[in-house]
PDB file of C-alpha atoms in Angstrom:
ATOM      1  CA  UNK A   8    -103.392-147.163-188.119  1.00 62.00           C
ATOM      2  CA  UNK A   9    -100.389-146.301-190.265  1.00 70.00           C
ATOM      3  CA  UNK A  10     -99.807-148.606-193.286  1.00 76.00           C
ATOM      4  CA  UNK A  11     -97.258-151.264-192.337  1.00 85.00           C
ATOM      5  CA  UNK A  12     -98.054-150.848-188.637  1.00 92.00           C
ATOM      6  CA  UNK A  13     -99.338-153.526-186.252  1.00 95.00           C
ATOM      7  CA  UNK A  14    -100.501-153.634-182.626  1.00 96.00           C
ATOM      8  CA  UNK A  15     -97.558-153.925-180.254  1.00 97.00           C
ATOM      9  CA  UNK A  16     -98.997-156.858-178.284  1.00 97.00           C
ATOM     10  CA  UNK A  17     -99.644-158.784-181.483  1.00 96.00           C
ATOM     11  CA  UNK A  18     -96.180-158.031-182.905  1.00 97.00           C
ATOM     12  CA  UNK A  19     -94.379-159.143-179.717  1.00 97.00           C
ATOM     13  CA  UNK A  20     -96.352-162.401-179.800  1.00 96.00           C
ATOM     14  CA  UNK A  21     -95.761-162.990-183.538  1.00 96.00           C
ATOM     15  CA  UNK A  22     -92.040-162.308-183.085  1.00 96.00           C
ATOM     16  CA  UNK A  23     -92.073-165.007-180.355  1.00 96.00           C
ATOM     17  CA  UNK A  24     -90.919-162.845-177.442  1.00 95.00           C
ATOM     18  CA  UNK A  25     -93.968-163.956-175.418  1.00 94.00           C
ATOM     19  CA  UNK A  26     -95.796-167.306-175.404  1.00 95.00           C
ATOM     20  CA  UNK A  27     -99.221-165.686-175.636  1.00 95.00           C
ATOM     21  CA  UNK A  28    -100.658-162.407-176.801  1.00 96.00           C
ATOM     22  CA  UNK A  29    -102.234-161.860-173.377  1.00 96.00           C
ATOM     23  CA  UNK A  30     -98.786-162.141-171.726  1.00 95.00           C
ATOM     24  CA  UNK A  31     -97.396-159.506-174.069  1.00 96.00           C
ATOM     25  CA  UNK A  32    -100.419-157.265-173.397  1.00 97.00           C
ATOM     26  CA  UNK A  33     -99.925-157.648-169.632  1.00 96.00           C
ATOM     27  CA  UNK A  34     -96.265-156.609-169.859  1.00 95.00           C
ATOM     28  CA  UNK A  35     -97.203-153.574-171.943  1.00 96.00           C
ATOM     29  CA  UNK A  36     -99.974-152.561-169.506  1.00 97.00           C
ATOM     30  CA  UNK A  37     -97.464-152.751-166.631  1.00 95.00           C
ATOM     31  CA  UNK A  38     -95.303-150.208-168.473  1.00 94.00           C
ATOM     32  CA  UNK A  39     -92.512-152.753-168.904  1.00 94.00           C
ATOM     33  CA  UNK A  40     -92.110-152.025-172.634  1.00 96.00           C
ATOM     34  CA  UNK A  41     -90.640-148.879-174.167  1.00 97.00           C
ATOM     35  CA  UNK A  42     -91.220-147.700-177.716  1.00 97.00           C
ATOM     36  CA  UNK A  43     -88.411-145.491-179.015  1.00 96.00           C
ATOM     37  CA  UNK A  44     -87.408-144.777-175.402  1.00 95.00           C
ATOM     38  CA  UNK A  45     -90.905-143.840-174.181  1.00 96.00           C
ATOM     39  CA  UNK A  46     -92.876-146.097-171.791  1.00 96.00           C
ATOM     40  CA  UNK A  47     -96.047-147.563-173.321  1.00 96.00           C
ATOM     41  CA  UNK A  48     -99.100-148.800-171.403  1.00 95.00           C
ATOM     42  CA  UNK A  49    -101.509-149.476-174.282  1.00 97.00           C
ATOM     43  CA  UNK A  50    -101.305-152.919-175.930  1.00 96.00           C
ATOM     44  CA  UNK A  51    -102.998-151.410-179.009  1.00 96.00           C
ATOM     45  CA  UNK A  52    -100.091-148.988-179.541  1.00 96.00           C
ATOM     46  CA  UNK A  53     -98.934-149.453-183.116  1.00 96.00           C
ATOM     47  CA  UNK A  54     -95.368-150.325-184.080  1.00 97.00           C
ATOM     48  CA  UNK A  55     -93.873-150.055-187.540  1.00 96.00           C
ATOM     49  CA  UNK A  56     -90.576-150.900-189.223  1.00 96.00           C
ATOM     50  CA  UNK A  57     -87.771-148.797-187.774  1.00 96.00           C
ATOM     51  CA  UNK A  58     -89.251-148.555-184.263  1.00 97.00           C
ATOM     52  CA  UNK A  59     -87.049-149.678-181.356  1.00 97.00           C
ATOM     53  CA  UNK A  60     -88.543-151.670-178.471  1.00 97.00           C
ATOM     54  CA  UNK A  61     -86.914-152.138-175.066  1.00 97.00           C
ATOM     55  CA  UNK A  62     -88.246-154.693-172.581  1.00 95.00           C
ATOM     56  CA  UNK A  63     -87.165-157.288-170.046  1.00 92.00           C
ATOM     57  CA  UNK A  64     -87.215-160.944-170.992  1.00 89.00           C
ATOM     58  CA  UNK A  65     -86.170-163.138-168.104  1.00 87.00           C
ATOM     59  CA  UNK A  66     -82.945-161.683-166.721  1.00 89.00           C
ATOM     60  CA  UNK A  67     -82.101-159.925-170.009  1.00 90.00           C
ATOM     61  CA  UNK A  68     -83.023-156.466-171.218  1.00 93.00           C
ATOM     62  CA  UNK A  69     -83.900-156.768-174.906  1.00 94.00           C
ATOM     63  CA  UNK A  70     -83.256-153.951-177.393  1.00 96.00           C
ATOM     64  CA  UNK A  71     -85.056-154.777-180.632  1.00 96.00           C
ATOM     65  CA  UNK A  72     -85.525-152.900-183.924  1.00 97.00           C
ATOM     66  CA  UNK A  73     -88.743-153.763-185.783  1.00 97.00           C
ATOM     67  CA  UNK A  74     -87.965-154.750-189.395  1.00 96.00           C
ATOM     68  CA  UNK A  75     -91.400-155.969-190.562  1.00 94.00           C
ATOM     69  CA  UNK A  76     -94.964-156.100-189.212  1.00 93.00           C
ATOM     70  CA  UNK A  77     -95.441-159.842-189.787  1.00 89.00           C
ATOM     71  CA  UNK A  78     -98.415-161.734-191.129  1.00 91.00           C
ATOM     72  CA  UNK A  79     -98.702-164.617-188.651  1.00 92.00           C
ATOM     73  CA  UNK A  80     -97.006-166.368-185.727  1.00 93.00           C
ATOM     74  CA  UNK A  81     -94.793-168.666-187.727  1.00 91.00           C
ATOM     75  CA  UNK A  82     -91.767-170.808-186.905  1.00 93.00           C
ATOM     76  CA  UNK A  83     -88.778-169.275-185.116  1.00 93.00           C
ATOM     77  CA  UNK A  84     -86.691-168.599-188.274  1.00 92.00           C
ATOM     78  CA  UNK A  85     -89.626-166.673-189.766  1.00 93.00           C
ATOM     79  CA  UNK A  86     -90.132-164.746-186.512  1.00 94.00           C
ATOM     80  CA  UNK A  87     -86.435-163.797-186.372  1.00 94.00           C
ATOM     81  CA  UNK A  88     -86.844-162.056-189.725  1.00 94.00           C
ATOM     82  CA  UNK A  89     -89.247-159.573-188.111  1.00 96.00           C
ATOM     83  CA  UNK A  90     -86.591-157.881-185.983  1.00 96.00           C
ATOM     84  CA  UNK A  91     -82.942-156.987-185.510  1.00 96.00           C
ATOM     85  CA  UNK A  92     -81.477-157.754-182.092  1.00 94.00           C
ATOM     86  CA  UNK A  93     -79.531-154.601-181.212  1.00 93.00           C
ATOM     87  CA  UNK A  94     -78.163-156.301-178.069  1.00 84.00           C
ATOM     88  CA  UNK A  95     -76.170-158.675-180.260  1.00 71.00           C
ATOM     89  CA  UNK A  96     -74.700-155.761-182.222  1.00 60.00           C
ATOM     90  CA  UNK A  97     -73.552-154.073-179.005  1.00 58.00           C
ATOM     91  CA  UNK A  98     -72.116-157.318-177.586  1.00 57.00           C
ATOM     92  CA  UNK A  99     -70.186-157.996-180.808  1.00 54.00           C
ATOM     93  CA  UNK A 100     -68.805-154.454-180.917  1.00 55.00           C
ATOM     94  CA  UNK A 101     -67.766-154.344-177.241  1.00 52.00           C
ATOM     95  CA  UNK A 102     -64.209-155.460-176.527  1.00 58.00           C
ATOM     96  CA  UNK A 103     -63.955-158.605-174.473  1.00 52.00           C
ATOM     97  CA  UNK A 104     -62.223-158.292-171.090  1.00 50.00           C
ATOM     98  CA  UNK A 105     -60.436-161.620-171.683  1.00 50.00           C
ATOM     99  CA  UNK A 106     -58.959-160.227-174.929  1.00 50.00           C
ATOM    100  CA  UNK A 107     -57.590-157.191-173.081  1.00 49.00           C
ATOM    101  CA  UNK A 108     -55.763-159.407-170.528  1.00 54.00           C
ATOM    102  CA  UNK A 109     -53.839-161.353-173.172  1.00 52.00           C
TER     103      UNK A 109
END
């Protein structure tokens, strides 16, 4: 494994996107997670800082950039430091329809 890399199922669990590591592994095995635009079916696939993950979470499609591999499954503020939510960047940059009407 590359230095600074971690198993994808473990990272998704540590970053608190899934309640258990087995749930994250199941989603990966179904092909519901993409790594840098490519479908992944191996939970042991490694991810490293700079990689972009795309997956469904509830009714949302998440677009996440990995910032750090993580050491443990800590509290939410610690977990949020492991990634950058690219969805939020796109939502903030997109003009609001209500603003265009005014």
